[in-house]
PDB file of C-alpha atoms in Angstrom:
ATOM      1  CA  MET A  38     136.713 -19.512  71.483  1.00 49.00           C
ATOM      2  CA  ASN A  39     140.374 -19.837  72.868  1.00 51.00           C
ATOM      3  CA  MET A  40     141.337 -19.426  76.392  1.00 45.00           C
ATOM      4  CA  ALA A  41     142.423 -15.799  76.303  1.00 46.00           C
ATOM      5  CA  ASN A  42     139.138 -14.887  74.783  1.00 46.00           C
ATOM      6  CA  GLN A  43     137.234 -16.681  77.361  1.00 46.00           C
ATOM      7  CA  GLN A  44     139.236 -15.014  80.244  1.00 45.00           C
ATOM      8  CA  THR A  45     138.427 -11.532  78.572  1.00 49.00           C
ATOM      9  CA  ASN A  46     134.771 -12.371  78.340  1.00 53.00           C
ATOM     10  CA  GLY A  47     134.846 -13.454  81.827  1.00 58.00           C
ATOM     11  CA  ILE A  48     136.524 -10.458  83.104  1.00 63.00           C
ATOM     12  CA  SER A  49     134.379  -8.005  80.940  1.00 71.00           C
ATOM     13  CA  LYS A  50     131.072  -9.729  82.094  1.00 78.00           C
ATOM     14  CA  THR A  51     132.207  -9.306  85.768  1.00 77.00           C
ATOM     15  CA  VAL A  52     133.323  -5.855  85.494  1.00 76.00           C
ATOM     16  CA  LYS A  53     129.839  -4.797  83.639  1.00 81.00           C
ATOM     17  CA  GLN A  54     128.012  -6.509  86.543  1.00 80.00           C
ATOM     18  CA  LEU A  55     129.828  -4.686  89.129  1.00 81.00           C
ATOM     19  CA  LYS A  56     129.337  -1.324  87.212  1.00 80.00           C
ATOM     20  CA  ASN A  57     125.532  -1.829  86.887  1.00 76.00           C
ATOM     21  CA  ALA A  58     125.199  -2.894  90.464  1.00 75.00           C
ATOM     22  CA  VAL A  59     127.503  -0.364  92.112  1.00 76.00           C
ATOM     23  CA  GLY A  60     127.339   2.355  89.511  1.00 73.00           C
ATOM     24  CA  GLY A  61     130.262   4.398  88.432  1.00 72.00           C
ATOM     25  CA  ASP A  62     133.386   3.511  86.854  1.00 73.00           C
ATOM     26  CA  VAL A  63     136.031   0.793  87.654  1.00 77.00           C
ATOM     27  CA  GLY A  64     138.182   3.223  89.409  1.00 78.00           C
ATOM     28  CA  GLY A  65     135.330   4.095  91.861  1.00 80.00           C
ATOM     29  CA  ILE A  66     134.679   0.288  92.320  1.00 81.00           C
ATOM     30  CA  PHE A  67     138.303  -0.259  93.115  1.00 81.00           C
ATOM     31  CA  ASN A  68     138.287   2.580  95.516  1.00 82.00           C
ATOM     32  CA  LYS A  69     135.175   1.084  97.333  1.00 84.00           C
ATOM     33  CA  LEU A  70     137.005  -2.123  97.668  1.00 84.00           C
ATOM     34  CA  LYS A  71     140.252  -0.386  98.721  1.00 83.00           C
ATOM     35  CA  THR A  72     138.550   1.692 101.455  1.00 87.00           C
ATOM     36  CA  SER A  73     136.398  -1.184 102.924  1.00 88.00           C
ATOM     37  CA  GLY A  74     137.180  -3.777 105.342  1.00 88.00           C
ATOM     38  CA  ILE A  75     139.131  -5.664 102.669  1.00 92.00           C
ATOM     39  CA  SER A  76     141.920  -3.053 101.951  1.00 90.00           C
ATOM     40  CA  GLU A  77     144.693  -5.495 102.918  1.00 92.00           C
ATOM     41  CA  GLN A  78     143.308  -8.253 100.477  1.00 94.00           C
ATOM     42  CA  PHE A  79     142.742  -5.667  97.864  1.00 90.00           C
ATOM     43  CA  GLN A  80     146.301  -4.339  98.013  1.00 89.00           C
ATOM     44  CA  SER A  81     147.638  -7.818  97.790  1.00 92.00           C
ATOM     45  CA  TRP A  82     145.641  -8.195  94.341  1.00 91.00           C
ATOM     46  CA  ILE A  83     147.097  -5.339  92.887  1.00 88.00           C
ATOM     47  CA  GLY A  84     150.699  -6.168  93.892  1.00 82.00           C
ATOM     48  CA  LYS A  85     153.011  -8.646  92.564  1.00 84.00           C
ATOM     49  CA  GLY A  86     152.740 -11.354  95.220  1.00 86.00           C
ATOM     50  CA  GLU A  87     150.235 -13.844  96.018  1.00 92.00           C
ATOM     51  CA  ASN A  88     146.459 -12.803  96.008  1.00 94.00           C
ATOM     52  CA  LYS A  89     145.057 -12.848  99.605  1.00 96.00           C
ATOM     53  CA  PRO A  90     141.747 -14.625  99.632  1.00 96.00           C
ATOM     54  CA  VAL A  91     138.495 -12.906 100.684  1.00 97.00           C
ATOM     55  CA  THR A  92     135.152 -14.318 101.894  1.00 97.00           C
ATOM     56  CA  ALA A  93     131.700 -14.041 100.684  1.00 97.00           C
ATOM     57  CA  GLU A  94     130.815 -12.165 103.864  1.00 97.00           C
ATOM     58  CA  GLN A  95     133.666  -9.633 103.405  1.00 96.00           C
ATOM     59  CA  ILE A  96     132.576  -9.009  99.828  1.00 94.00           C
ATOM     60  CA  THR A  97     128.953  -8.356 101.106  1.00 95.00           C
ATOM     61  CA  GLU A  98     130.221  -6.163 103.607  1.00 94.00           C
ATOM     62  CA  ALA A  99     132.484  -4.217 101.235  1.00 92.00           C
ATOM     63  CA  LEU A 100     129.913  -3.736  98.474  1.00 91.00           C
ATOM     64  CA  GLY A 101     126.839  -3.801 100.521  1.00 92.00           C
ATOM     65  CA  ASN A 102     123.673  -6.125 100.476  1.00 95.00           C
ATOM     66  CA  GLU A 103     121.679  -3.961  97.823  1.00 94.00           C
ATOM     67  CA  HIS A 104     124.565  -4.223  95.559  1.00 91.00           C
ATOM     68  CA  ILE A 105     125.010  -7.944  95.937  1.00 94.00           C
ATOM     69  CA  ALA A 106     121.225  -8.479  95.463  1.00 94.00           C
ATOM     70  CA  LYS A 107     121.640  -6.530  92.147  1.00 92.00           C
ATOM     71  CA  ILE A 108     124.502  -8.667  91.032  1.00 91.00           C
ATOM     72  CA  ALA A 109     122.410 -11.754  91.924  1.00 92.00           C
ATOM     73  CA  ASP A 110     119.477 -10.450  89.962  1.00 92.00           C
ATOM     74  CA  GLN A 111     121.636  -9.949  86.875  1.00 89.00           C
ATOM     75  CA  THR A 112     123.045 -13.366  87.155  1.00 88.00           C
ATOM     76  CA  GLY A 113     120.040 -15.280  88.223  1.00 92.00           C
ATOM     77  CA  VAL A 114     121.621 -16.638  91.310  1.00 93.00           C
ATOM     78  CA  ALA A 115     120.906 -16.296  95.048  1.00 96.00           C
ATOM     79  CA  PRO A 116     122.587 -13.270  96.733  1.00 96.00           C
ATOM     80  CA  GLY A 117     124.851 -15.616  98.813  1.00 96.00           C
ATOM     81  CA  GLN A 118     125.888 -17.400  95.623  1.00 95.00           C
ATOM     82  CA  ALA A 119     126.676 -14.006  93.979  1.00 94.00           C
ATOM     83  CA  ALA A 120     128.816 -12.963  96.906  1.00 95.00           C
ATOM     84  CA  GLN A 121     130.607 -16.442  96.729  1.00 96.00           C
ATOM     85  CA  ASP A 122     131.389 -16.022  93.139  1.00 94.00           C
ATOM     86  CA  LEU A 123     132.574 -12.492  93.560  1.00 93.00           C
ATOM     87  CA  ALA A 124     134.858 -13.701  96.345  1.00 95.00           C
ATOM     88  CA  ARG A 125     136.272 -16.195  94.076  1.00 94.00           C
ATOM     89  CA  LYS A 126     136.712 -14.087  91.082  1.00 92.00           C
ATOM     90  CA  LEU A 127     137.608 -10.618  92.372  1.00 91.00           C
ATOM     91  CA  PRO A 128     141.191 -11.488  93.496  1.00 93.00           C
ATOM     92  CA  SER A 129     142.050 -12.795  90.112  1.00 91.00           C
ATOM     93  CA  LEU A 130     139.944 -10.042  88.103  1.00 89.00           C
ATOM     94  CA  VAL A 131     141.723  -7.143  89.990  1.00 89.00           C
ATOM     95  CA  ASP A 132     145.178  -8.855  89.583  1.00 90.00           C
ATOM     96  CA  LYS A 133     144.629  -9.014  85.956  1.00 87.00           C
ATOM     97  CA  MET A 134     143.479  -5.576  85.492  1.00 85.00           C
ATOM     98  CA  THR A 135     146.490  -4.160  87.343  1.00 86.00           C
ATOM     99  CA  PRO A 136     149.386  -5.926  85.814  1.00 82.00           C
ATOM    100  CA  ASP A 137     151.883  -3.008  86.643  1.00 81.00           C
ATOM    101  CA  GLY A 138     150.436  -2.637  90.228  1.00 80.00           C
ATOM    102  CA  GLN A 139     148.078   0.180  89.344  1.00 74.00           C
ATOM    103  CA  LEU A 140     144.722   0.995  87.658  1.00 70.00           C
ATOM    104  CA  PRO A 141     145.466   1.447  83.968  1.00 71.00           C
ATOM    105  CA  ASP A 142     143.847   4.861  82.663  1.00 72.00           C
ATOM    106  CA  LYS A 143     141.839   2.780  80.277  1.00 65.00           C
ATOM    107  CA  PHE A 144     140.021   1.165  83.027  1.00 59.00           C
ATOM    108  CA  ALA A 145     139.024   4.518  84.783  1.00 52.00           C
ATOM    109  CA  ARG A 146     136.868   5.503  81.948  1.00 49.00           C
ATOM    110  CA  SER A 147     133.078   4.723  81.850  1.00 41.00           C
ATOM    111  CA  ASP A 148     133.560   2.190  78.960  1.00 40.00           C
ATOM    112  CA  ALA A 149     136.038  -0.025  80.950  1.00 39.00           C
ATOM    113  CA  SER A 150     134.366  -3.173  80.325  1.00 39.00           C
ATOM    114  CA  VAL A 151     135.268  -2.802  76.495  1.00 35.00           C
ATOM    115  CA  GLY A 152     138.560  -4.084  75.565  1.00 35.00           C
ATOM    116  CA  VAL A 153     139.714  -5.592  78.974  1.00 37.00           C
ATOM    117  CA  ARG A 154     142.519  -7.897  78.146  1.00 36.00           C
ATOM    118  CA  ALA A 155     143.842 -10.656  80.367  1.00 35.00           C
ATOM    119  CA  ARG A 156     147.675 -11.266  80.756  1.00 35.00           C
ATOM    120  CA  SER A 157     148.684 -14.301  78.919  1.00 32.00           C
ATOM    121  CA  ASP A 158     149.797 -15.914  81.989  1.00 33.00           C
ATOM    122  CA  ALA A 159     146.397 -15.716  83.671  1.00 35.00           C
ATOM    123  CA  SER A 160     144.390 -18.513  84.846  1.00 34.00           C
ATOM    124  CA  VAL A 161     140.705 -18.818  84.104  1.00 33.00           C
ATOM    125  CA  LEU A 162     138.536 -17.073  86.271  1.00 33.00           C
TER     126      LEU A 162
END
């Protein structure tokens, strides 16, 4: 499997986990992140500049303990580890899903985890 396919699979898997835990489509998940305590970081992930980091605690606060616990169950890790993994992956994931600085229409549909394509200049999640 080449690097682009690995990136696509990683993005698709993370999106699917978020959708299963939080419910709704990617647009709804993005809205939850954007309107939470990490809105400044979230906006940097969409923009063209550097992605601001986020902590596991901030992710847990933004998504809620219940959703983090669901993701932890899906991935077979402790909730703290799930939050750390999301804190590490989300900035890059959102950046790759919004190459033009906005959520593409295809990600607002309920089948958003299908056909996610990483930009060719993307680094591994």
